[in-house]
Each structure stands twice: as structure tokens, then as C-alpha cells.
Amino acid sequence: MYNLLKGKKGIIFGALDENSIAWKTAERVHEEGGEFVLTNAPVAMRMGQINALAEKTGSQVIPADATSEEDLQNLVEKSMEILGGKIDFVLHSIGMSINVRKGRHYTDQNYDWTQKGTDVSAMSFHKVMQTLYKADAMNEWGSIVALTYMAAQRVFPDYNDMADNKAYLESIARSFGYFFGRDKKVRVNTISQSPTPTTAGSGVKGFDGFIAYAEKMSPLGNATAMDCANYTVTLFSDLTRRVTLQNLYNDGGFSNMGVSDAVMETFTKDM
């Protein structure tokens, strides 16, 4: 432990269970001396074990639907009361596709479901930042991080409309990040993580194949949830004060690979 976040305070969205990246991040932030409020949608809280995480980290939980401006305003106000002032860091770890969950193909979307998924997975990030911005809730040199996936740049057919959501999320990070940096000296970045075996990720068709393929392609192997938590801690810390508007790959090198020996062997062994 390096006490990288000693004295820093924040909000962590999306901790569901011990497999989730937000859960691991909360544990690491706590170990590095940070304090935070945990939040998730009421329906997600009923599905997970967020109260156990709160007890473990000495945190309070405030239920909030991240698509609701009213809920977010309440969350920010109460978080500042609990934490005793402005906020230093925020993690947005939220994503949901009803089309994926219900097995609707990308070429046969239910657009009401698509809109709901976009609102939860991407627009919620804009709403979170707009709420923080208008409330002047962030300390200077604060850090906001959202989690994304490389399907925002490349085709992963079974990732469905979540690929579009992640592309939109990354655009919001850049666009709002400019204003947050210019006006508040707050940095905004996204982390493009390796496919990670979380409860949310397991809902994507063929996700085990994503993981296996990325493992064979990546020279360092897939980044784990804990790897992502550690990376997020560095972005919350003062060591990365000038890093903003970036989509940062935490994927063992996958994003720069064309092909690997391990993948080639799979296709040539029977030739």
C-alpha cells in the first residue's frame, strides 16, 4: 500500500458483488486511504451484496438511479454531507443492454430497449458529470473515470448495442472532459479493460470466447478486475494530474496486436 489516496474522497458507482470491477476498486481505494460513498440502482442493490462491501470499507450506501437527475442531485448533495466537503474522484462502472439480456440480435433490436440501454450505459455518464459540474462538487485536480471496452473501436458481433453505448460513453468523456478540465481543473478518462469475468459481462453471448481469444492475443495476458482497480487508483491519485481526455487501454497489449503466435497455431495446426 502506498497511501496514494490518503485524504481523498469520492463516489463509486456500480459495485454489485465481489466479481465486479467497481467492488475491487472500492477495496483498493480503501486500502490506499480513500473514503467514498457507494451507490447503485435500487434494483441492482437487491441483486448484489453492496452492504457487505460498505461494512468492509467503512462506507455509506446511497441508492441512486444514474438515469435520474433527481436521484443524482440527491446523491451528490448527501455524499458531500457525509464526506465533509467536495469530491476528489468518481468511478462510473455502469452498463446494461436489454437487447443482450433478452437475446435480440443487433440487426433486430427493440429500440425501446436500445434507448434504455443507452441511457443507462452512456447518457448516465453525462448526467453524472453534469450534476457534479453544476453543483461545483469536484475539487480541483479531481479525477473522473468510466469503464469501457474495445468493442467501441472494433467489431465484436455478439457485444451487440453495448458497442455503440461504449463508443458514446467515450465521446462523452472527451467532450465533457474538455469543459471539466478548462473550468474546474478536473480530469476525465476512460479505461478500456480486457474482457473480465464479471456478473454483468457474463450476459454477453460467447463471452467466454472473448476472454479466451484475448488471452491468446495479448502478450501479457488479460488484465484482471484487480489490475483495473489498481490502474483506476493511479488515475485517482495525484500522480496523473495531467492525464485527461484519454481512452486508456488496460488489456495486456491486446489493442495493438494484429495476430499472435498462439492464435496462428490454432488455425495452422491441422493444415
Coordinates of C-alpha atoms in Angstrom, one line a residue:
M1 CA 0.0 0.0 0.0
Y2 CA 1.3 3.5 -0.9
N3 CA -1.3 5.8 0.7
L4 CA -1.9 7.2 -2.8
L5 CA -5.4 8.4 -1.9
K6 CA -5.0 9.4 1.7
G7 CA -7.4 12.3 2.4
K8 CA -9.2 11.9 -0.9
K9 CA -13.0 11.4 -1.0
G10 CA -15.3 10.2 -3.8
I11 CA -18.2 8.2 -5.2
I12 CA -18.1 4.7 -6.6
F13 CA -20.9 3.7 -8.9
G14 CA -21.7 0.1 -9.8
A15 CA -20.3 -2.3 -7.2
L16 CA -22.6 -5.3 -7.4
D17 CA -20.7 -8.3 -6.0
E18 CA -17.1 -9.3 -5.3
N19 CA -16.6 -10.2 -9.0
S20 CA -17.3 -6.6 -10.2
I21 CA -14.5 -4.2 -11.1
A22 CA -16.2 -1.4 -9.0
W23 CA -16.1 -3.7 -6.0
K24 CA -12.4 -4.4 -6.4
T25 CA -11.8 -0.7 -7.0
A26 CA -13.6 0.2 -3.8
E27 CA -11.4 -2.3 -1.8
R28 CA -8.2 -0.9 -3.3
V29 CA -9.3 2.8 -2.8
H30 CA -10.0 1.9 0.9
E31 CA -6.6 0.3 1.2
E32 CA -4.9 3.4 -0.3
G33 CA -6.6 5.6 2.3
G34 CA -9.5 7.0 0.3
E35 CA -13.0 7.5 1.6
F36 CA -16.1 7.1 -0.5
V37 CA -19.8 6.7 -0.8
L38 CA -21.1 3.6 -2.7
T39 CA -24.1 3.8 -5.0
N40 CA -26.1 1.6 -7.3
A41 CA -29.6 1.5 -8.7
P42 CA -32.1 0.1 -6.2
V43 CA -32.8 -3.0 -8.4
A44 CA -29.1 -3.7 -8.7
M45 CA -28.7 -3.4 -4.9
R46 CA -31.3 -6.0 -4.4
M47 CA -29.3 -8.4 -6.7
G48 CA -25.9 -7.8 -5.1
Q49 CA -24.1 -7.6 -1.8
I50 CA -23.2 -3.9 -1.7
N51 CA -24.0 -3.6 2.0
A52 CA -21.2 -6.1 2.8
L53 CA -18.7 -4.0 0.9
A54 CA -19.9 -0.9 2.7
E55 CA -19.3 -2.6 6.1
K56 CA -15.9 -3.8 5.0
T57 CA -14.7 -0.4 3.8
G58 CA -16.5 1.7 6.4
S59 CA -18.6 3.4 3.7
Q60 CA -22.2 4.5 3.4
V61 CA -24.5 3.5 0.6
I62 CA -26.9 5.9 -1.2
P63 CA -29.2 4.2 -3.7
A64 CA -29.5 6.2 -6.9
D65 CA -30.8 5.5 -10.4
A66 CA -28.0 7.0 -12.5
T67 CA -30.5 7.9 -15.3
S68 CA -32.5 10.1 -12.8
E69 CA -31.3 13.7 -12.5
E70 CA -33.2 14.0 -9.2
D71 CA -31.5 10.9 -7.8
L72 CA -28.1 12.1 -8.9
Q73 CA -28.6 15.5 -7.3
N74 CA -29.6 13.9 -4.0
L75 CA -26.6 11.5 -4.3
V76 CA -24.1 14.4 -4.8
E77 CA -25.6 16.5 -2.0
K78 CA -25.7 13.7 0.5
S79 CA -22.2 12.5 -0.5
M80 CA -20.7 15.9 0.2
E81 CA -22.5 16.0 3.6
I82 CA -21.2 12.5 4.5
L83 CA -17.7 13.1 3.2
G84 CA -17.4 16.6 4.6
G85 CA -16.8 18.6 1.5
K86 CA -16.1 18.4 -2.2
I87 CA -15.3 15.2 -4.1
D88 CA -11.9 14.1 -5.4
F89 CA -12.8 11.1 -7.5
V90 CA -15.7 9.3 -9.2
L91 CA -15.9 5.9 -10.8
H92 CA -18.6 5.2 -13.3
S93 CA -18.9 1.4 -13.7
I94 CA -22.4 1.1 -15.2
G95 CA -23.6 -0.8 -18.2
M96 CA -26.7 -2.7 -19.3
S97 CA -28.3 -3.9 -22.6
I98 CA -31.8 -5.3 -22.5
N99 CA -31.3 -6.5 -26.1
V100 CA -28.3 -8.5 -25.0
R101 CA -30.0 -9.8 -21.9
K102 CA -33.1 -10.9 -23.9
G103 CA -31.1 -12.3 -26.9
R104 CA -32.2 -9.8 -29.5
H105 CA -29.7 -9.7 -32.4
Y106 CA -28.0 -6.4 -33.3
T107 CA -29.9 -6.5 -36.7
D108 CA -33.3 -7.0 -34.9
Q109 CA -33.2 -4.6 -32.0
N110 CA -36.1 -3.5 -29.9
Y111 CA -35.4 0.2 -30.0
D112 CA -37.2 1.0 -26.7
W113 CA -34.7 -1.5 -25.1
T114 CA -31.9 0.1 -27.1
Q115 CA -32.8 3.6 -25.8
K116 CA -32.9 2.3 -22.2
G117 CA -29.5 0.7 -22.6
T118 CA -28.0 3.8 -24.0
D119 CA -29.5 5.9 -21.1
V120 CA -28.1 3.5 -18.5
S121 CA -24.7 2.8 -20.1
A122 CA -23.7 6.1 -21.7
M123 CA -26.1 9.0 -21.1
S124 CA -25.9 8.3 -17.4
F125 CA -22.2 9.3 -17.5
H126 CA -23.2 12.7 -19.0
K127 CA -25.8 13.1 -16.3
V128 CA -23.4 12.2 -13.5
M129 CA -20.8 14.8 -14.8
Q130 CA -23.4 17.5 -15.4
T131 CA -24.7 17.1 -11.9
L132 CA -21.2 17.3 -10.4
Y133 CA -20.3 20.3 -12.7
K134 CA -23.4 22.3 -11.9
A135 CA -23.1 21.7 -8.2
D136 CA -19.4 22.6 -8.3
A137 CA -18.9 19.4 -6.3
M138 CA -15.4 18.4 -7.5
N139 CA -12.2 19.6 -6.0
E140 CA -9.5 21.0 -8.4
W141 CA -7.3 18.2 -9.8
G142 CA -10.1 15.7 -9.1
S143 CA -10.5 12.6 -11.4
I144 CA -13.5 11.0 -13.0
V145 CA -13.1 7.6 -14.6
A146 CA -15.6 5.4 -16.6
L147 CA -15.1 1.8 -17.7
T148 CA -15.3 0.9 -21.4
Y149 CA -14.4 -1.9 -23.8
M150 CA -12.6 -2.2 -27.1
A151 CA -15.8 -3.0 -28.9
A152 CA -16.2 0.8 -29.1
Q153 CA -13.5 0.7 -31.8
R154 CA -13.6 -2.8 -33.3
V155 CA -16.3 -5.3 -34.2
F156 CA -17.3 -7.9 -31.7
P157 CA -20.5 -9.1 -33.2
D158 CA -22.1 -10.5 -30.0
Y159 CA -21.4 -7.4 -28.0
N160 CA -24.4 -6.0 -29.8
D161 CA -25.6 -2.5 -28.9
M162 CA -23.3 -2.3 -26.0
A163 CA -20.5 -1.5 -28.5
D164 CA -22.5 1.6 -29.6
N165 CA -23.1 2.5 -25.9
K166 CA -19.4 2.3 -25.2
A167 CA -18.5 4.4 -28.2
Y168 CA -20.9 7.1 -27.0
L169 CA -19.5 6.8 -23.5
E170 CA -16.0 7.5 -24.7
S171 CA -17.2 10.5 -26.7
I172 CA -18.9 12.0 -23.7
A173 CA -15.7 11.6 -21.7
R174 CA -13.8 13.6 -24.2
S175 CA -16.4 16.3 -24.8
F176 CA -17.4 16.8 -21.1
G177 CA -13.8 16.3 -20.1
Y178 CA -12.8 19.4 -22.0
F179 CA -15.2 21.6 -20.1
F180 CA -14.4 20.0 -16.7
G181 CA -10.7 20.5 -17.3
R182 CA -11.0 24.0 -18.6
D183 CA -13.4 25.3 -15.9
K184 CA -12.7 23.1 -12.9
K185 CA -9.3 21.6 -13.4
V186 CA -10.9 18.1 -13.2
R187 CA -9.6 15.3 -15.4
V188 CA -11.9 12.8 -17.2
N189 CA -10.7 9.5 -18.7
T190 CA -12.0 6.1 -19.7
I191 CA -10.3 2.7 -19.1
S192 CA -10.7 0.2 -21.9
Q193 CA -10.5 -3.1 -19.9
S194 CA -9.8 -6.6 -21.1
P195 CA -12.9 -8.8 -21.2
T196 CA -13.4 -9.6 -17.5
P197 CA -15.5 -12.4 -15.9
T198 CA -18.0 -10.2 -14.1
T199 CA -21.7 -10.8 -13.4
A200 CA -22.6 -8.1 -16.0
G201 CA -20.1 -9.4 -18.6
S202 CA -21.4 -13.0 -18.4
G203 CA -24.6 -11.9 -20.0
V204 CA -23.0 -11.4 -23.4
K205 CA -23.2 -14.4 -25.8
G206 CA -19.9 -16.0 -26.3
F207 CA -18.2 -14.0 -23.6
D208 CA -16.0 -17.0 -22.6
G209 CA -14.8 -16.9 -26.2
F210 CA -13.9 -13.2 -25.9
I211 CA -11.9 -14.0 -22.8
A212 CA -10.0 -17.0 -24.4
Y213 CA -9.3 -15.1 -27.6
A214 CA -8.0 -12.0 -25.9
E215 CA -5.8 -14.2 -23.6
K216 CA -4.2 -15.8 -26.7
M217 CA -3.8 -12.4 -28.4
S218 CA -2.3 -10.4 -25.5
P219 CA 1.4 -10.7 -24.9
L220 CA 0.9 -10.0 -21.2
G221 CA -2.4 -11.9 -21.0
N222 CA -5.8 -10.4 -20.0
A223 CA -5.9 -7.7 -17.3
T224 CA -7.9 -8.8 -14.3
A225 CA -10.5 -6.9 -12.3
M226 CA -7.8 -6.2 -9.7
D227 CA -5.5 -4.9 -12.4
C228 CA -8.2 -2.5 -13.4
A229 CA -8.7 -1.5 -9.8
N230 CA -5.0 -0.7 -9.4
Y231 CA -5.0 1.3 -12.7
T232 CA -8.0 3.3 -11.5
V233 CA -6.3 4.1 -8.2
T234 CA -3.4 5.6 -10.2
L235 CA -5.8 7.8 -12.1
F236 CA -7.5 8.9 -8.9
S237 CA -4.1 9.8 -7.4
D238 CA -2.1 13.0 -7.8
L239 CA 0.5 11.1 -9.9
T240 CA -1.7 11.5 -13.1
R241 CA -2.7 15.2 -12.7
R242 CA -2.1 16.0 -16.4
V243 CA -3.8 12.9 -17.9
T244 CA -7.2 13.7 -19.3
L245 CA -9.5 13.1 -22.3
Q246 CA -7.8 9.7 -22.8
N247 CA -9.2 6.3 -23.5
L248 CA -6.6 4.2 -21.7
Y249 CA -6.1 0.5 -22.6
N250 CA -5.6 -1.9 -19.7
D251 CA -5.7 -5.0 -21.8
G252 CA -2.3 -6.8 -21.7
G253 CA -1.4 -5.3 -25.1
F254 CA -4.4 -6.7 -27.0
S255 CA -5.3 -3.3 -28.5
N256 CA -2.0 -3.1 -30.5
M257 CA -2.0 -6.7 -31.7
G258 CA -2.8 -7.9 -35.3
V259 CA -2.2 -11.6 -34.6
S260 CA -0.2 -13.7 -32.2
D261 CA 1.7 -17.0 -32.5
A262 CA -0.9 -18.6 -30.2
V263 CA -3.8 -17.6 -32.4
M264 CA -1.9 -18.6 -35.6
E265 CA -1.2 -22.1 -34.1
T266 CA -4.9 -22.6 -33.7
F267 CA -5.5 -22.1 -37.4
T268 CA -2.5 -23.9 -38.8
K269 CA -2.2 -27.0 -36.6
D270 CA -4.5 -29.0 -38.8
M271 CA -3.0 -27.8 -42.1

